[in-house]
Coordinates of C-alpha atoms and ligand atoms in Angstrom, one line a residue:
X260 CA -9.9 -60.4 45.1
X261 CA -8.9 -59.3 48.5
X262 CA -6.3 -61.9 48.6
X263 CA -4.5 -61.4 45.7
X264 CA -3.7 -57.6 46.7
X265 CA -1.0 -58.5 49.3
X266 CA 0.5 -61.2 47.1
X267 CA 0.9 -58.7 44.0
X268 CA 2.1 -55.8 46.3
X269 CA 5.1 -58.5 47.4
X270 CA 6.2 -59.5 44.0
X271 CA 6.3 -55.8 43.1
X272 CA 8.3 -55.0 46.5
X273 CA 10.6 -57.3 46.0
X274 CA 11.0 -56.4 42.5
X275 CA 11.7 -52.9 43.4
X276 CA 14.2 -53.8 46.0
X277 CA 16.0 -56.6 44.4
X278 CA 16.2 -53.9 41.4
X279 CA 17.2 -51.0 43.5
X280 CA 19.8 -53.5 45.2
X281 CA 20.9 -54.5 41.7
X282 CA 21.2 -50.8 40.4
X283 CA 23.5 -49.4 43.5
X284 CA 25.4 -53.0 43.2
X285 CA 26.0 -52.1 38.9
X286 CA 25.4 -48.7 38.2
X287 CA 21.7 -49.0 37.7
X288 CA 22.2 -51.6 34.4
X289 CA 19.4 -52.9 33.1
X290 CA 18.6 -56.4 33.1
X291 CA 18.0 -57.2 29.9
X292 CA 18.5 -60.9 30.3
X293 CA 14.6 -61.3 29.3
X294 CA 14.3 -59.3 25.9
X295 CA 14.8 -62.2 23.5
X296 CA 11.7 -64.2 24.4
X297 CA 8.6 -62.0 25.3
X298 CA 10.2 -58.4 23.6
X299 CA 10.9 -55.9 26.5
X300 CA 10.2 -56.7 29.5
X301 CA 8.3 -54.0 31.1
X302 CA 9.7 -54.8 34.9
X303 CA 13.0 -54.2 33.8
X304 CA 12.2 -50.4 33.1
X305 CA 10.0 -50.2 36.1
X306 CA 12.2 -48.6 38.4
X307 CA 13.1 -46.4 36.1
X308 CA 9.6 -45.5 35.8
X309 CA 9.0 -44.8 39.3
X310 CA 11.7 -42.1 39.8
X311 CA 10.0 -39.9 36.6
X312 CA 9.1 -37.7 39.2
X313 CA 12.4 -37.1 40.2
X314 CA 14.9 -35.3 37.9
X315 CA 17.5 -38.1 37.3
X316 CA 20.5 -37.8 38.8
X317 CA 23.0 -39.2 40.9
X318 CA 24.3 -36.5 42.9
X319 CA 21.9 -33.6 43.3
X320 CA 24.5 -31.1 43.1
X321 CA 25.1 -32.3 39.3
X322 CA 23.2 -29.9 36.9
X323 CA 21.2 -32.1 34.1
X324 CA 22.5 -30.6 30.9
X325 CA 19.7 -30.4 28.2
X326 CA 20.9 -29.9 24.6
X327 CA 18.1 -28.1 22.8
X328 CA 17.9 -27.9 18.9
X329 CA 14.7 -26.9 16.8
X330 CA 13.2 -27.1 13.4
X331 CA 11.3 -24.9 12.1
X332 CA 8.6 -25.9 9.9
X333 CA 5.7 -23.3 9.1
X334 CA 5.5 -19.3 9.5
X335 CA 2.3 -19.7 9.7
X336 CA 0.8 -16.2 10.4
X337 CA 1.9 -12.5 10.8
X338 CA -0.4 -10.7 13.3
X339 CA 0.6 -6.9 13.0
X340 CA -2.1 -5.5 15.3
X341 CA -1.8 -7.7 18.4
X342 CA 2.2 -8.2 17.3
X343 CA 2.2 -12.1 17.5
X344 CA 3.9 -14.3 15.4
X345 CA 2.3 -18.1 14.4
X346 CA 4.9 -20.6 13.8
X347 CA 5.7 -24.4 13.8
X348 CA 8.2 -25.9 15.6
X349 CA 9.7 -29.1 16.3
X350 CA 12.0 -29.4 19.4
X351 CA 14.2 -31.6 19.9
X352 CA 15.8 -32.0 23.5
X353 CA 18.7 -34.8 24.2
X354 CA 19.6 -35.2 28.1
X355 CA 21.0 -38.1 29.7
X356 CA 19.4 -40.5 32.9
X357 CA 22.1 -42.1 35.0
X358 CA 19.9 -44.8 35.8
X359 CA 19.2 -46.1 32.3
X360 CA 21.9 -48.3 31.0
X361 CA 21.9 -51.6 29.5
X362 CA 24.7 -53.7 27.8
X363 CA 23.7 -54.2 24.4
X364 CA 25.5 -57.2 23.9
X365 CA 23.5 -59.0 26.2
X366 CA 20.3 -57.9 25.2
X367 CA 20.0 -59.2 21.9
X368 CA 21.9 -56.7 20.5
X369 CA 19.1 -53.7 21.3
X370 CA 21.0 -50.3 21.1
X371 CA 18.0 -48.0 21.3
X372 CA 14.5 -48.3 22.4
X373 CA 11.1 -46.4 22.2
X374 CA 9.8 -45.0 25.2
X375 CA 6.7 -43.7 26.0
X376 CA 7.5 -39.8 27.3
X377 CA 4.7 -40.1 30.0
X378 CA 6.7 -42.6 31.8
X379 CA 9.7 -40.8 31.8
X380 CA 11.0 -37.4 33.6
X381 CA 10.8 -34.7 31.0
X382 CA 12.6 -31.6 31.1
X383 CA 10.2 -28.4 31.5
X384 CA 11.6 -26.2 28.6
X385 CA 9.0 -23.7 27.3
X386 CA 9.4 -20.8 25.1
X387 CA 9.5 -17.6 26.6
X388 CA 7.6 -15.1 24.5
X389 CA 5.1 -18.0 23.7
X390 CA 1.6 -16.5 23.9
X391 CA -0.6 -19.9 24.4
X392 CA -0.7 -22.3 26.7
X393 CA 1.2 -25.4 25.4
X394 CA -0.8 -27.6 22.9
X395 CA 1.9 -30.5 22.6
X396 CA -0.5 -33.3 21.6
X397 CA -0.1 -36.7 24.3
X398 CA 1.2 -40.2 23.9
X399 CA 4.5 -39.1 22.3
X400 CA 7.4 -41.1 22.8
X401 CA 11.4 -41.0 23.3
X402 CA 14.6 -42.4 22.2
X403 CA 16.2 -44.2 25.2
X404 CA 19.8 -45.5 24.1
X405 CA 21.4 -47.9 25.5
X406 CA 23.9 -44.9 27.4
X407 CA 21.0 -43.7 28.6
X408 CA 20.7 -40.7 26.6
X409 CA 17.3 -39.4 25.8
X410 CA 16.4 -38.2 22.6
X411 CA 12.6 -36.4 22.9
X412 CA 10.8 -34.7 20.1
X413 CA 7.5 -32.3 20.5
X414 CA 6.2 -30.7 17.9
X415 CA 4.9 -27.7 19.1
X416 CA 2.7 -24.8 17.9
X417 CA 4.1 -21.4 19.1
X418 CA 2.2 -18.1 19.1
X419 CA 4.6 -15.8 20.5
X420 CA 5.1 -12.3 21.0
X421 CA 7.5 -10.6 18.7
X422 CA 8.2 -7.0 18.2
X423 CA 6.8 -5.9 14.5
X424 CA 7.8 -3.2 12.5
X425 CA 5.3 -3.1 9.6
X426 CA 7.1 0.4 8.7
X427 CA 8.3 -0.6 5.3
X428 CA 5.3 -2.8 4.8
X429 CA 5.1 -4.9 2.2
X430 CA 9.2 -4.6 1.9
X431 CA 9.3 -5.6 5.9
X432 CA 12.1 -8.0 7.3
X433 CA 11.2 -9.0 11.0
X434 CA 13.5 -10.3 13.7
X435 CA 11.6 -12.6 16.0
X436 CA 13.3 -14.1 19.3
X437 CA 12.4 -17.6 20.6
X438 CA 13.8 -17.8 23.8
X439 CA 13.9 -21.7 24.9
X440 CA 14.4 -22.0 28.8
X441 CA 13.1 -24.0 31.5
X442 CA 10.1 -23.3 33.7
X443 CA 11.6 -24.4 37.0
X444 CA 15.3 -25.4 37.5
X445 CA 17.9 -22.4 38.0
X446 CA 21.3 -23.0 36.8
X447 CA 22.3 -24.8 39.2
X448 CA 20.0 -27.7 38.4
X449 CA 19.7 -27.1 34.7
X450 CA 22.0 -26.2 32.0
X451 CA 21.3 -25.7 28.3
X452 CA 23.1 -26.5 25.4
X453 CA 23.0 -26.6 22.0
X454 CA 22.2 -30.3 20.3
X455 CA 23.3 -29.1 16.6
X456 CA 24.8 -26.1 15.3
X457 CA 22.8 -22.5 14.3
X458 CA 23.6 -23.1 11.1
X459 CA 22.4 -26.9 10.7
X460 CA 19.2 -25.7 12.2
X461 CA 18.9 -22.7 9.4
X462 CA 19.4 -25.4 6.8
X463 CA 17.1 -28.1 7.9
X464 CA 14.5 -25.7 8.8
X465 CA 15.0 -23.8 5.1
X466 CA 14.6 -27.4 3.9
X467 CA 11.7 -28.2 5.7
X468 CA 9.5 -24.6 4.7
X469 CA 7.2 -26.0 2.5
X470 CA 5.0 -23.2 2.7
X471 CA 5.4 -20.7 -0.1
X472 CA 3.3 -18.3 1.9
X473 CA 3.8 -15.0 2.4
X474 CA 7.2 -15.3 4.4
X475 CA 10.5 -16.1 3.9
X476 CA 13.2 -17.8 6.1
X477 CA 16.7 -15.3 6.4
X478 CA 18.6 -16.4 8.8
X479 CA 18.8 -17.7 12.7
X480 CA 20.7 -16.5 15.1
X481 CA 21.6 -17.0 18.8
X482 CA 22.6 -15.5 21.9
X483 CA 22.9 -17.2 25.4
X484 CA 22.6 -15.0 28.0
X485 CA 21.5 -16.1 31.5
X486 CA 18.1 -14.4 32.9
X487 CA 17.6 -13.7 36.4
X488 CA 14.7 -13.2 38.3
X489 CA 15.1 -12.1 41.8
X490 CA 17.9 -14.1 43.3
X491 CA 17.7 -17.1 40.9
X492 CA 19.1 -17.5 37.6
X493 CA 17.9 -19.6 34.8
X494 CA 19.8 -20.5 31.8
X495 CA 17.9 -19.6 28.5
X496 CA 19.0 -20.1 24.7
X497 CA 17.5 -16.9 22.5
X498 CA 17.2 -17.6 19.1
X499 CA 16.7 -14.8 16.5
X500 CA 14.7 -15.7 13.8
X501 CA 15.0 -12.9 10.7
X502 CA 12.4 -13.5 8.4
X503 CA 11.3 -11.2 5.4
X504 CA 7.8 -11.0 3.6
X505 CA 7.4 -11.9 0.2
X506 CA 6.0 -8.6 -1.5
X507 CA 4.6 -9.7 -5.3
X508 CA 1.4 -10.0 -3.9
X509 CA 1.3 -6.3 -3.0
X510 CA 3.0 -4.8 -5.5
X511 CA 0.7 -7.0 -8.5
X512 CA -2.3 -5.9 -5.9
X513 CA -1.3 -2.2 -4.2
X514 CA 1.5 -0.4 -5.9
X515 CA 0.6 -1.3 -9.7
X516 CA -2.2 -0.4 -10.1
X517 CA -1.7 3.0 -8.0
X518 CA 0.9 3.8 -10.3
X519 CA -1.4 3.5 -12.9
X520 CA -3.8 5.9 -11.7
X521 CA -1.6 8.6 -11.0
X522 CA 0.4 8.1 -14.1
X523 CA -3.0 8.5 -16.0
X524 CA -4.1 11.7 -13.7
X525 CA -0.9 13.0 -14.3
X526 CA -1.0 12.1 -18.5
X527 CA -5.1 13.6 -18.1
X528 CA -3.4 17.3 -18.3
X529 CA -2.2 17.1 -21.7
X530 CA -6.4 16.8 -22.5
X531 CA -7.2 20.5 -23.2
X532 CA -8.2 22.5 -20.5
X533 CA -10.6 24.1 -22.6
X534 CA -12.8 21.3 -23.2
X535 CA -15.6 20.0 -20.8
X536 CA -14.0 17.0 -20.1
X537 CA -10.8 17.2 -18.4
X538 CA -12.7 18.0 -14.8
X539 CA -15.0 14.7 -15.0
X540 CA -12.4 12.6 -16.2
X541 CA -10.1 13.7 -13.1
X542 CA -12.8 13.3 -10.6
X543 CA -13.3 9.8 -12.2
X544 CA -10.3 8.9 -11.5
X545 CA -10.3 10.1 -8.0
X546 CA -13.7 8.5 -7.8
X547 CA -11.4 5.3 -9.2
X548 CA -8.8 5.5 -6.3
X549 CA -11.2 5.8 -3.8
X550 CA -13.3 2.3 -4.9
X551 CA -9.7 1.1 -5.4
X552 CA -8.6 2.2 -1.8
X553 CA -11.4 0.7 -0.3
X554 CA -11.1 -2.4 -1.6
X555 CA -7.7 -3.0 -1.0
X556 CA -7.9 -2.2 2.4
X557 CA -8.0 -5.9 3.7
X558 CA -4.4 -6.2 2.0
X559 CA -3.2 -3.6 4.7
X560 CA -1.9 -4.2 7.7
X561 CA -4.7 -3.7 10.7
X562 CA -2.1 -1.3 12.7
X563 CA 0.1 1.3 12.9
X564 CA 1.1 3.7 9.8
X565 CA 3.0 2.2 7.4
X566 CA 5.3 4.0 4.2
X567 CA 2.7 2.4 1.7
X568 CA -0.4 4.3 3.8
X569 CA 1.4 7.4 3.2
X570 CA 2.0 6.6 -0.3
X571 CA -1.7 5.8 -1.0
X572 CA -2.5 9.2 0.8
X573 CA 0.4 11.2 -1.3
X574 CA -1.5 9.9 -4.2
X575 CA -5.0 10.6 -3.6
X576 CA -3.7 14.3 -2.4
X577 CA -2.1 14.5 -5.7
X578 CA -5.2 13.9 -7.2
X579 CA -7.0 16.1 -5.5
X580 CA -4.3 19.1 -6.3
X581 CA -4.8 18.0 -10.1
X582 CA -8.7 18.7 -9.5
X583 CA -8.4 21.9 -7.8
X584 CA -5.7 22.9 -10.4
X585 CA -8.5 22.0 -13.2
X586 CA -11.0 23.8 -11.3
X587 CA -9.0 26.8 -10.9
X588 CA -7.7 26.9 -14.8
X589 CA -11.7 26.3 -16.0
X590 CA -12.7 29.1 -14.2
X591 CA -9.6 31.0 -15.7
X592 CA -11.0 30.3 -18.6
X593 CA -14.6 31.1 -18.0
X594 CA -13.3 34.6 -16.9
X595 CA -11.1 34.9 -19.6
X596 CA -13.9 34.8 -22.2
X597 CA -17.0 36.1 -20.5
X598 CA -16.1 38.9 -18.9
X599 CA -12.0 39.9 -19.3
X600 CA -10.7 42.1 -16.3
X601 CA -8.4 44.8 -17.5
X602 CA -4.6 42.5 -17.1
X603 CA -2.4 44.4 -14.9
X604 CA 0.6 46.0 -16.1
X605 CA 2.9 43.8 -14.5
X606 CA 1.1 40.6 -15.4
X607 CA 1.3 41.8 -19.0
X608 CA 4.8 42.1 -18.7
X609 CA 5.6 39.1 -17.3
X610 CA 3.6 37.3 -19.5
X611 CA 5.5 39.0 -22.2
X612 CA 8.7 36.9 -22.7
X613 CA 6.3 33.8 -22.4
X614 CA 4.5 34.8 -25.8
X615 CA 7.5 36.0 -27.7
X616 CA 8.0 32.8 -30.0
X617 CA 11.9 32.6 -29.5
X618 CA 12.3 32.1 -25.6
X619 CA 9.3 30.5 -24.3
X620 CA 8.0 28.9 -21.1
X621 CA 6.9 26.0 -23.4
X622 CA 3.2 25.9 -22.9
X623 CA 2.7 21.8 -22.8
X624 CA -1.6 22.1 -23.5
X625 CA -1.0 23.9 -26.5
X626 CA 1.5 21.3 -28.5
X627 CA -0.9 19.2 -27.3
X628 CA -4.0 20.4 -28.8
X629 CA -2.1 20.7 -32.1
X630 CA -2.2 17.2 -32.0
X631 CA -5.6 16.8 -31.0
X632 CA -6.3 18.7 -34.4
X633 CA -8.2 21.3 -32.7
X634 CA -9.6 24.5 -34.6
X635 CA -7.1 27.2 -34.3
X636 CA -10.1 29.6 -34.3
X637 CA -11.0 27.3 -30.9
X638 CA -7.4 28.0 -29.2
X639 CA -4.6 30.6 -29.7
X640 CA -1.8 29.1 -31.5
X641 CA 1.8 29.1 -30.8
X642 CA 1.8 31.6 -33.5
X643 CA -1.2 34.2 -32.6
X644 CA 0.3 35.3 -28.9
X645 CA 4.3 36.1 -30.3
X646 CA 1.9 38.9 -32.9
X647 CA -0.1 39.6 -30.3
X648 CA 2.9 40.7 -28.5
X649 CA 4.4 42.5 -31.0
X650 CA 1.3 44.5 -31.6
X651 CA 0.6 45.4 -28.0
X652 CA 4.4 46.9 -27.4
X653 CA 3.7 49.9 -29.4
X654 CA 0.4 50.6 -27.8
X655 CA 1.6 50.2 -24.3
X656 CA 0.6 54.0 -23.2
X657 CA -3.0 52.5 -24.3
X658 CA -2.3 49.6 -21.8
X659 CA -2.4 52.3 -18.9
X660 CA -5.9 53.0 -19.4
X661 CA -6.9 49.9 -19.6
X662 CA -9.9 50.5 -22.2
X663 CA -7.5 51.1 -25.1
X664 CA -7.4 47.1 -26.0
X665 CA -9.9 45.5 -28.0
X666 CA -11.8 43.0 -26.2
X667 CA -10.6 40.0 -28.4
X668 CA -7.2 40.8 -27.6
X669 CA -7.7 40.7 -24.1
X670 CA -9.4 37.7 -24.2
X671 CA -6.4 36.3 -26.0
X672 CA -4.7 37.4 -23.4
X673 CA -6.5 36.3 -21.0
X674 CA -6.6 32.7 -22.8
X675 CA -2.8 32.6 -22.7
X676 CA -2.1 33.9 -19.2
X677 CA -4.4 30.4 -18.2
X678 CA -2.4 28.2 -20.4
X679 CA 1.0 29.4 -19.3
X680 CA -0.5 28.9 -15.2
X681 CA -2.1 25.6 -16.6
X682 CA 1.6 24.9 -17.8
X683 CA 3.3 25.6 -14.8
X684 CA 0.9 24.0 -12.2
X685 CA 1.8 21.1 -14.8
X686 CA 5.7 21.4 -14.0
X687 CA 5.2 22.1 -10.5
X688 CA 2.8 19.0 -9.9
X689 CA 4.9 17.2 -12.2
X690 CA 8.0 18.0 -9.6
X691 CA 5.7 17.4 -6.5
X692 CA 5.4 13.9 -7.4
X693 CA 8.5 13.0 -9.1
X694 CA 10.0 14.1 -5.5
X695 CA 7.5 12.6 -3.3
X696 CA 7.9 9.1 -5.3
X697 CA 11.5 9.4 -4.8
X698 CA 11.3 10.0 -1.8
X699 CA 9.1 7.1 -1.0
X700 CA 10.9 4.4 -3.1
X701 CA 14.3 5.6 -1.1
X702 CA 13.0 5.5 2.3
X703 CA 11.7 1.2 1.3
X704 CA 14.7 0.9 0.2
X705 CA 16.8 1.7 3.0
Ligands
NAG1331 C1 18.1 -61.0 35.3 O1 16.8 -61.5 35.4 C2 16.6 -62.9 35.2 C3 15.2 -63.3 35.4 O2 14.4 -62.5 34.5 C4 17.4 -63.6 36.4 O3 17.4 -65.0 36.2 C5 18.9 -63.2 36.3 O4 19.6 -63.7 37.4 C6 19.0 -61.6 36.4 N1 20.4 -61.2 36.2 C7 21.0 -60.4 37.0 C8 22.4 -60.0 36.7 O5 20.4 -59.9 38.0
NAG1332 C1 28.3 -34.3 44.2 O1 28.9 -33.4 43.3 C2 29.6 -32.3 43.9 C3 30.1 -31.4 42.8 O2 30.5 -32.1 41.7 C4 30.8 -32.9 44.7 O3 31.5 -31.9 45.4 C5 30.2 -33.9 45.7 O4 31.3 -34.6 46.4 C6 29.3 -34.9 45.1 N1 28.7 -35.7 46.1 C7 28.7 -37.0 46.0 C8 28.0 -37.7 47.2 O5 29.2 -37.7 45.2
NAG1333 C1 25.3 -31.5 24.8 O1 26.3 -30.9 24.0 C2 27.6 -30.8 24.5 C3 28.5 -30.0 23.6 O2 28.0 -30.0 22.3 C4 28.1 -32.2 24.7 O3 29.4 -32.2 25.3 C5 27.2 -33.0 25.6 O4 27.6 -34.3 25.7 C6 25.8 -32.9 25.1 N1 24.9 -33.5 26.1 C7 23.8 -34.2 25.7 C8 23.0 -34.8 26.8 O5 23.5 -34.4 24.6
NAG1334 C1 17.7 -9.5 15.7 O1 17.7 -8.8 16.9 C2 18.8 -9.1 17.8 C3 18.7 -8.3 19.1 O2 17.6 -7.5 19.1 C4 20.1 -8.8 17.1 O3 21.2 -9.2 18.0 C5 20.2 -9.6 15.8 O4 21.4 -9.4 15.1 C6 19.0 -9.3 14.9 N1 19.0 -10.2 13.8 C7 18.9 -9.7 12.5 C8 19.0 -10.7 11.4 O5 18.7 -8.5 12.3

């Protein structure tokens, strides 16, 4: 065993030397005179081998230019709350090694050969905003041309940082940077270039999405600015990534049926607000929204405040003002026919134009309970309150007692003063959300 140490250490040295020799004799070409009978021959690359340590060039003042290009193949996942983005990548780096060149006329017409990466020098380029330590799985190989060019591909797992604006969640479009640059080398070992153009990489990569997921490729972009740190500078390739969510999910899941709700709160004040059950079937609903919110939650993003959290709020407030508003005309009511106050003179009056027939706030209950085919002895009719009118006016100087007026007629009064409030609370409501809405679908759309 001992013996056969000194013997194999010889051959190797000699190998080395008479290889080294060879290379500074012919420009480092590769003696391929062995490839035809026994494949490859591995001693032919093993000087080659040896420098990997070394980045490979011939005059150290000669910056190795790496061409960088990417695909990319999965968005993956979206995290809003710690703002990183999940993505798959494959990057493809091209640089060239002086020392690998072979003719391929005399090596049985080889042209390009498969390399293991571990046995060659790699350039260190990482991904600046890249969250995770680098996953790249081992034993991946390179393209080794007979120029000596090097061809590597990694595919490559990237949770990186990106700056999230979930404002106009679900109508969000993100811009997300991947900024390729190397770990070590300044510029003046290390220069990046482009290996394709931003557009070819745009199309391959749109080609490549499988994933109908949530997101959806725009557009890439670059810049190339150079990055200093203290007195070095590094050369870096930023690539802007502009992707936008795919909504359908959210509006089928959020906005729909939200819509619904308030359209049917909003529809719930044409029930009469004399019967028992326009209260219950509000607080129902708001019962409804609530079970509905709560459930939805997961859809929402984890952080910050976006529009559609503000729309969900805006709705269940509307709700809320349609409850009180039912509250408030029920206990009109109640009053009303229990126990009339004496109306005020000025309430009368202004409530007089409202009950003349001709020019009337149109009172929106009342048509309403027409169609319902309620009991005019139940309600006052459109009809009752324009005679009613009439037959106060002549009696006003009764008015100023305030005892004068038969009870019915105050109740009537009473009755009608709570339908034309119940009618404008309607409007008003009606204009609250009409505006808010607007307001809301502008502000996603901008
Ligand atoms: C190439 O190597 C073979 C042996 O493998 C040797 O016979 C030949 O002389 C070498 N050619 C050159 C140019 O060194
Ligand atoms: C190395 O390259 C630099 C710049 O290109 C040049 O000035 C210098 O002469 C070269 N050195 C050698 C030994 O070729
Ligand atoms: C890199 O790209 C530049 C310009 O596109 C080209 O001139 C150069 O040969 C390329 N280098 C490598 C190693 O691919
Ligand atoms: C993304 O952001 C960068 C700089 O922040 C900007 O130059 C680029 O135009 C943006 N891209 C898109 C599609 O908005």
């Amino acid at each position: 065993m001992e013996g056969r140490w000194p013997a194999r250490g010889g051959v190797l040295l000699c190998l080395t030397v008479s290889l080294l020799l060879q290379g500074r004799g012919d420009s480092f070409t590769i003696n391929c005179s062995g490839f035809d009978q026994h494949g490859v021959d591995p001693a032919a690359f093993q000087a080659v081998f040896d420098r990997k340590a070394f980045r490979p060039v011939t005059n150290y003042s000669v910056p190795t230019r790496v061409n960088i290009s990417f695909t990319l193949s999965a968005i993956l996942e979206v995290d809003a709350q710690l703002q990183l983005l999940t993505s798959f990548l494959w990057m493809d780096l091209v640089w060239d090694n002086p020392f690998i060149t072979w003719n391929p006329e005399e090596c049985v017409g080889i042209n390009k050969l498969t390399v293991s990466a571990e046995n060659l020098w790699l350039p260190d380029i990482f991904i600046v905003e890249s969250m995770d330590v680098d996953q790249t799985p081992s034993g991946l190989t390179a393209y080794v041309s007979s120029e000596g060019r090097i061809k590597y591909d990694k595919p490559m797992r990237v949770t990186s940082i990106c700056n999230l604006d979930i404002f106009y969640f679900p109508f969000d479009q993100q811009n997300c940077t991947f900024t390729f640059s190397s770990f070590l080398y300044t510029v003046d070992s290390m220069l990046l270039g482009m290996d394709k153009e931003v557009w070819e990489i745009t199309d391959t990569s749109r080609n490549v999405i499988r994933t109908q997921g949530e997101w959806e490729l725009l557009g890439i972009n670059k810049a190339t600015p150079k990055m200093s740190v203290g007195s070095n500078l590094y050369d870096q390739i930023m690539f802007y990534v502009a992707i936008r969510r795919r909504p359908s999910l959210y509006i089928i899941n959020l906005l729909v049926p939200s819509s619904f709700l308030i359209a049917i709160d909003a529809l719930s004040f044409y029930l009469p607000a004399e019967s028992e059950s326009r209260a219950p079937f509000k607080i129902t609903l708001l019962l409804g929204y609530n079970v509905f919110l709560l459930m939805m939650n997961d859809l929402l993003p984890a952080s910050g405040t976006p529009l559609i959290s503000v729309y969900f709020a805006l709705c269940l407030s509307l709700m809320v003002l349609s409850l009180l508003e039912t509250v408030f005309i029920t206990y009109l009511l109640h009053v009303a026919t229990t126990q009339p106050p004496p109306m005020p003179r000025w309430l009368h009056s202004l409530l007089l134009p409202c009950t003349s027939p001709g020019r009337c706030c149109p009172t929106a209950p009342q048509k309403e309970n027409e169609g319902l085919g309620l009991t005019p002895t139940h309600l006052p009719g459109p009809k009752e309150p324009g005679e009613l009118g009439k037959e106060v006016r002549p009696g006003e100087t009764e008015l100023d007692g305030g005892s004068g007026r038969t009870k019915t007629q105050l109740v009537e009064l009473w009755v009608q003063f709570s339908h034309v409030m119940d009618a404008l609370l309607f409007r008003l409501y009606l204009l609250f959300m009409a505006s808010s809405i607007f307001t809301v679908i502008v502000l996603w759309n901008t």
